[in-house]
Tab-separated table of C-alpha atoms in Angstrom:
chain	number	residue	atom	x	y	z
A	26	GLY	CA	-148.382	-97.769	-41.298
A	27	GLY	CA	-147.988	-101.458	-41.262
A	28	GLY	CA	-145.643	-101.698	-44.194
A	29	SER	CA	-142.977	-100.080	-46.214
A	30	ALA	CA	-142.947	-98.014	-49.331
A	31	GLY	CA	-140.757	-98.045	-52.397
A	32	GLY	CA	-139.458	-95.304	-54.558
A	33	HIS	CA	-141.814	-94.909	-57.497
A	34	GLY	CA	-143.628	-91.831	-58.615
A	35	GLY	CA	-141.008	-89.220	-59.207
A	36	GLY	CA	-137.502	-87.921	-58.862
A	37	ARG	CA	-135.299	-87.951	-55.844
A	38	ILE	CA	-134.511	-85.064	-53.588
A	39	GLY	CA	-131.155	-84.369	-52.102
A	40	GLY	CA	-132.089	-82.279	-49.089
A	41	PRO	CA	-133.145	-78.826	-48.082
A	42	SER	CA	-131.463	-77.004	-50.931
A	43	SER	CA	-133.373	-78.901	-53.614
A	44	LEU	CA	-136.955	-78.040	-52.637
A	45	SER	CA	-138.576	-74.991	-51.154
A	46	PRO	CA	-141.218	-75.356	-48.441
A	47	ARG	CA	-144.808	-75.098	-49.604
A	48	ALA	CA	-148.016	-74.336	-47.774
A	49	PRO	CA	-150.603	-77.118	-47.659
A	50	THR	CA	-153.942	-76.590	-49.322
A	51	PRO	CA	-156.860	-76.239	-46.863
A	52	SER	CA	-157.975	-79.843	-47.478
A	53	GLN	CA	-154.461	-81.181	-47.017
A	54	LEU	CA	-152.597	-81.925	-43.794
A	55	SER	CA	-149.109	-80.570	-43.339
A	56	LEU	CA	-146.300	-82.847	-42.217
A	57	SER	CA	-145.805	-80.820	-39.049
A	58	SER	CA	-149.505	-80.966	-38.112
A	59	MET	CA	-149.524	-84.739	-38.764
A	60	LEU	CA	-146.504	-85.404	-36.586
A	61	SER	CA	-146.875	-82.776	-33.833
A	62	PRO	CA	-149.051	-85.010	-31.602
A	63	LEU	CA	-146.320	-87.657	-31.754
A	64	VAL	CA	-143.468	-85.564	-30.333
A	65	GLU	CA	-142.816	-83.607	-27.164
A	66	ALA	CA	-144.021	-79.996	-27.249
A	67	GLU	CA	-140.482	-78.598	-27.450
A	68	TRP	CA	-139.888	-80.518	-30.725
A	69	SER	CA	-143.186	-79.555	-32.327
A	70	ASP	CA	-142.001	-76.265	-33.875
A	71	MET	CA	-138.898	-78.010	-35.203
A	72	LEU	CA	-141.109	-80.173	-37.438
A	73	LEU	CA	-141.802	-77.157	-39.661
A	74	GLY	CA	-138.323	-77.781	-41.077
A	75	LEU	CA	-139.310	-81.161	-42.551
A	76	ALA	CA	-140.876	-79.914	-45.789
A	77	PRO	CA	-137.651	-79.358	-47.761
A	78	PHE	CA	-136.642	-82.994	-47.259
A	79	PHE	CA	-139.908	-84.356	-48.682
A	80	ALA	CA	-141.279	-84.502	-52.213
A	81	GLU	CA	-145.011	-84.246	-52.883
A	82	ARG	CA	-146.549	-86.889	-55.140
A	83	ARG	CA	-150.128	-87.026	-56.459
A	84	TYR	CA	-151.827	-90.250	-57.503
A	85	PRO	CA	-155.223	-90.537	-59.216
A	86	SER	CA	-157.789	-93.009	-57.901
A	87	GLY	CA	-156.408	-96.473	-58.662
A	88	GLY	CA	-152.881	-95.134	-59.198
A	89	LEU	CA	-150.139	-97.622	-58.424
A	90	ILE	CA	-147.732	-96.240	-55.809
A	91	PHE	CA	-145.457	-99.278	-55.688
A	92	ARG	CA	-145.504	-103.019	-56.309
A	93	LYS	CA	-144.794	-105.869	-53.942
A	94	GLY	CA	-141.151	-106.868	-54.401
A	95	ALA	CA	-139.943	-103.382	-55.422
A	96	ALA	CA	-136.972	-101.814	-53.630
A	97	ALA	CA	-138.066	-99.882	-50.531
A	98	GLU	CA	-136.263	-96.593	-51.066
A	99	SER	CA	-138.993	-94.269	-49.678
A	100	LEU	CA	-141.579	-93.964	-46.949
A	101	TYR	CA	-144.904	-92.199	-47.338
A	102	PHE	CA	-147.096	-89.774	-45.393
A	103	ILE	CA	-150.702	-89.303	-46.573
A	104	THR	CA	-151.648	-85.628	-46.491
A	105	SER	CA	-154.880	-86.085	-48.463
A	106	GLY	CA	-156.780	-89.100	-49.746
A	107	GLU	CA	-156.373	-92.785	-48.991
A	108	VAL	CA	-154.134	-95.716	-49.837
A	109	THR	CA	-154.962	-99.421	-49.793
A	110	LEU	CA	-152.273	-102.045	-49.292
A	111	TRP	CA	-152.740	-105.365	-51.111
A	112	SER	CA	-151.077	-108.753	-50.659
A	113	ALA	CA	-150.581	-109.731	-54.317
A	114	GLN	CA	-147.732	-108.773	-56.578
A	115	LEU	CA	-149.125	-107.070	-59.656
A	116	THR	CA	-147.986	-108.257	-63.029
A	117	ALA	CA	-145.663	-106.032	-65.010
A	118	ASP	CA	-148.381	-105.089	-67.527
A	119	GLY	CA	-148.538	-101.441	-66.565
A	120	VAL	CA	-146.527	-98.448	-65.548
A	121	PRO	CA	-146.857	-97.203	-61.947
A	122	GLY	CA	-149.826	-94.872	-61.764
A	123	GLU	CA	-151.597	-96.351	-64.798
A	124	GLY	CA	-154.170	-99.096	-65.057
A	125	ALA	CA	-154.514	-100.057	-61.397
A	126	ALA	CA	-158.101	-98.795	-61.305
A	127	GLU	CA	-159.108	-101.415	-63.869
A	128	ARG	CA	-157.583	-104.300	-61.895
A	129	SER	CA	-159.990	-106.530	-60.046
A	130	ASP	CA	-159.687	-107.309	-56.348
A	131	ALA	CA	-158.682	-110.848	-57.370
A	132	GLU	CA	-155.684	-109.461	-59.252
A	133	LEU	CA	-154.726	-107.293	-56.280
A	134	GLY	CA	-155.069	-110.154	-53.801
A	135	ARG	CA	-156.264	-109.721	-50.251
A	136	ARG	CA	-156.743	-106.188	-48.931
A	137	LEU	CA	-154.384	-105.829	-45.987
A	138	VAL	CA	-155.200	-102.360	-44.709
A	139	ARG	CA	-156.468	-98.953	-45.803
A	140	TYR	CA	-154.817	-95.728	-44.644
A	141	VAL	CA	-156.384	-92.260	-44.801
A	142	ASP	CA	-155.262	-88.662	-44.178
A	143	GLY	CA	-152.539	-88.655	-41.539
A	144	GLY	CA	-151.516	-92.254	-42.227
A	145	ILE	CA	-147.924	-93.322	-42.665
A	146	PHE	CA	-146.963	-96.381	-44.672
A	147	GLY	CA	-143.900	-97.977	-46.147
A	148	GLU	CA	-141.761	-97.452	-43.070
A	149	LEU	CA	-141.143	-101.064	-42.054
A	150	ASP	CA	-139.646	-102.300	-45.327
A	151	PHE	CA	-137.840	-98.948	-45.658
A	152	PHE	CA	-136.082	-99.228	-42.296
A	153	LEU	CA	-135.515	-102.987	-42.597
A	154	LYS	CA	-134.026	-102.402	-46.084
A	155	ARG	CA	-136.026	-105.226	-47.624
A	156	PRO	CA	-138.194	-105.371	-50.766
A	157	ARG	CA	-141.790	-104.196	-50.513
A	158	SER	CA	-143.968	-106.786	-48.793
A	159	PHE	CA	-147.203	-105.513	-50.374
A	160	THR	CA	-148.596	-103.473	-53.265
A	161	ALA	CA	-149.856	-99.926	-52.546
A	162	VAL	CA	-152.650	-98.325	-54.600
A	163	ALA	CA	-154.270	-94.885	-54.240
A	164	SER	CA	-157.895	-95.635	-53.356
A	165	SER	CA	-159.524	-92.251	-52.760
A	166	THR	CA	-162.246	-91.104	-55.148
A	167	SER	CA	-160.140	-87.986	-55.753
A	168	ASP	CA	-156.365	-87.574	-55.997
A	169	THR	CA	-154.288	-88.932	-53.142
A	170	ILE	CA	-151.481	-86.604	-52.082
A	171	LEU	CA	-148.424	-88.101	-50.446
A	172	GLN	CA	-145.328	-86.587	-48.898
A	173	VAL	CA	-142.429	-88.888	-49.778
A	174	LEU	CA	-139.155	-89.216	-47.880
A	175	THR	CA	-136.430	-91.021	-49.805
A	176	ARG	CA	-133.476	-92.778	-48.212
A	177	GLU	CA	-131.228	-90.173	-49.854
A	178	ALA	CA	-133.212	-87.300	-48.302
A	179	LEU	CA	-133.197	-88.999	-44.884
A	180	GLN	CA	-129.403	-89.280	-45.089
A	181	ALA	CA	-129.207	-85.589	-46.005
A	182	MET	CA	-131.412	-84.759	-43.006
A	183	GLN	CA	-129.204	-86.860	-40.723
A	184	SER	CA	-126.120	-84.869	-41.734
A	185	GLN	CA	-127.653	-81.397	-42.224
A	186	ALA	CA	-130.302	-81.342	-39.473
A	187	PRO	CA	-129.596	-84.118	-36.950
A	188	GLN	CA	-132.020	-82.784	-34.306
A	189	LEU	CA	-134.818	-82.596	-36.882
A	190	CYS	CA	-134.012	-86.150	-37.939
A	191	ALA	CA	-134.152	-87.281	-34.296
A	192	ALA	CA	-137.581	-85.623	-33.908
A	193	LEU	CA	-138.852	-87.376	-37.049
A	194	GLU	CA	-137.491	-90.747	-35.927
A	195	HIS	CA	-139.085	-90.241	-32.493
A	196	ALA	CA	-142.447	-89.478	-34.124
A	197	LEU	CA	-142.172	-92.569	-36.340
A	198	LEU	CA	-141.343	-94.799	-33.359
A	199	LYS	CA	-144.327	-93.446	-31.465
A	200	TYR	CA	-146.569	-93.931	-34.522
A	201	LEU	CA	-145.406	-97.545	-34.837
A	202	SER	CA	-146.007	-98.087	-31.113
A	203	PHE	CA	-149.588	-96.876	-31.492
A	204	GLN	CA	-150.028	-99.188	-34.490
A	205	VAL	CA	-148.833	-102.176	-32.453
A	206	ASN	CA	-151.096	-101.178	-29.560
A	207	ALA	CA	-154.064	-100.972	-31.946
A	208	LYS	CA	-153.291	-104.475	-33.256
A	209	LEU	CA	-153.153	-105.739	-29.671
A	210	GLY	CA	-156.434	-104.030	-28.796
A	211	ILE	CA	-154.899	-101.405	-26.512
A	212	SER	CA	-156.759	-98.170	-27.234
A	213	ASP	CA	-154.498	-95.511	-25.688
A	214	GLY	CA	-152.896	-93.245	-28.253
A	215	VAL	CA	-153.259	-90.390	-30.652
């Protein structure tokens, strides 16, 4: 992902004790299958432990995930569907998840990028601890399903499962490296 994500769309999670792992639907990627190609083989099985730290969020087509300028308290993994990132800051006329489908492209500004299944977005603003630098809207014709990691859950992972956290951070660094390579026209990668 080329940007960062903010915390809209649901409650917070405090760590492994607050959510039980769930099996992905057949049309949905799991976090571990998304991230396995980005870590060394010996860390791959460890990624199965990620699920309790994440919260699943569903957005209808056109659903607003977050607005430009919002606090970046979460990062997002797309397990099904697609998300489009826009340059404009939406007006405060709606509630996140409502009304974005009726907005025109002019209101959304310039389309920056579109992510599909397996995409990660929101990580840059999240790790830089700065406000969202774009608006994110679910753009699939069906529901978009996201796995959301909040700052609070990441801190819980750091204290409760430091090796798992290191594996996740390694996967994110590798993902970002591939994104930079793609921007530079270097085609090696996952």
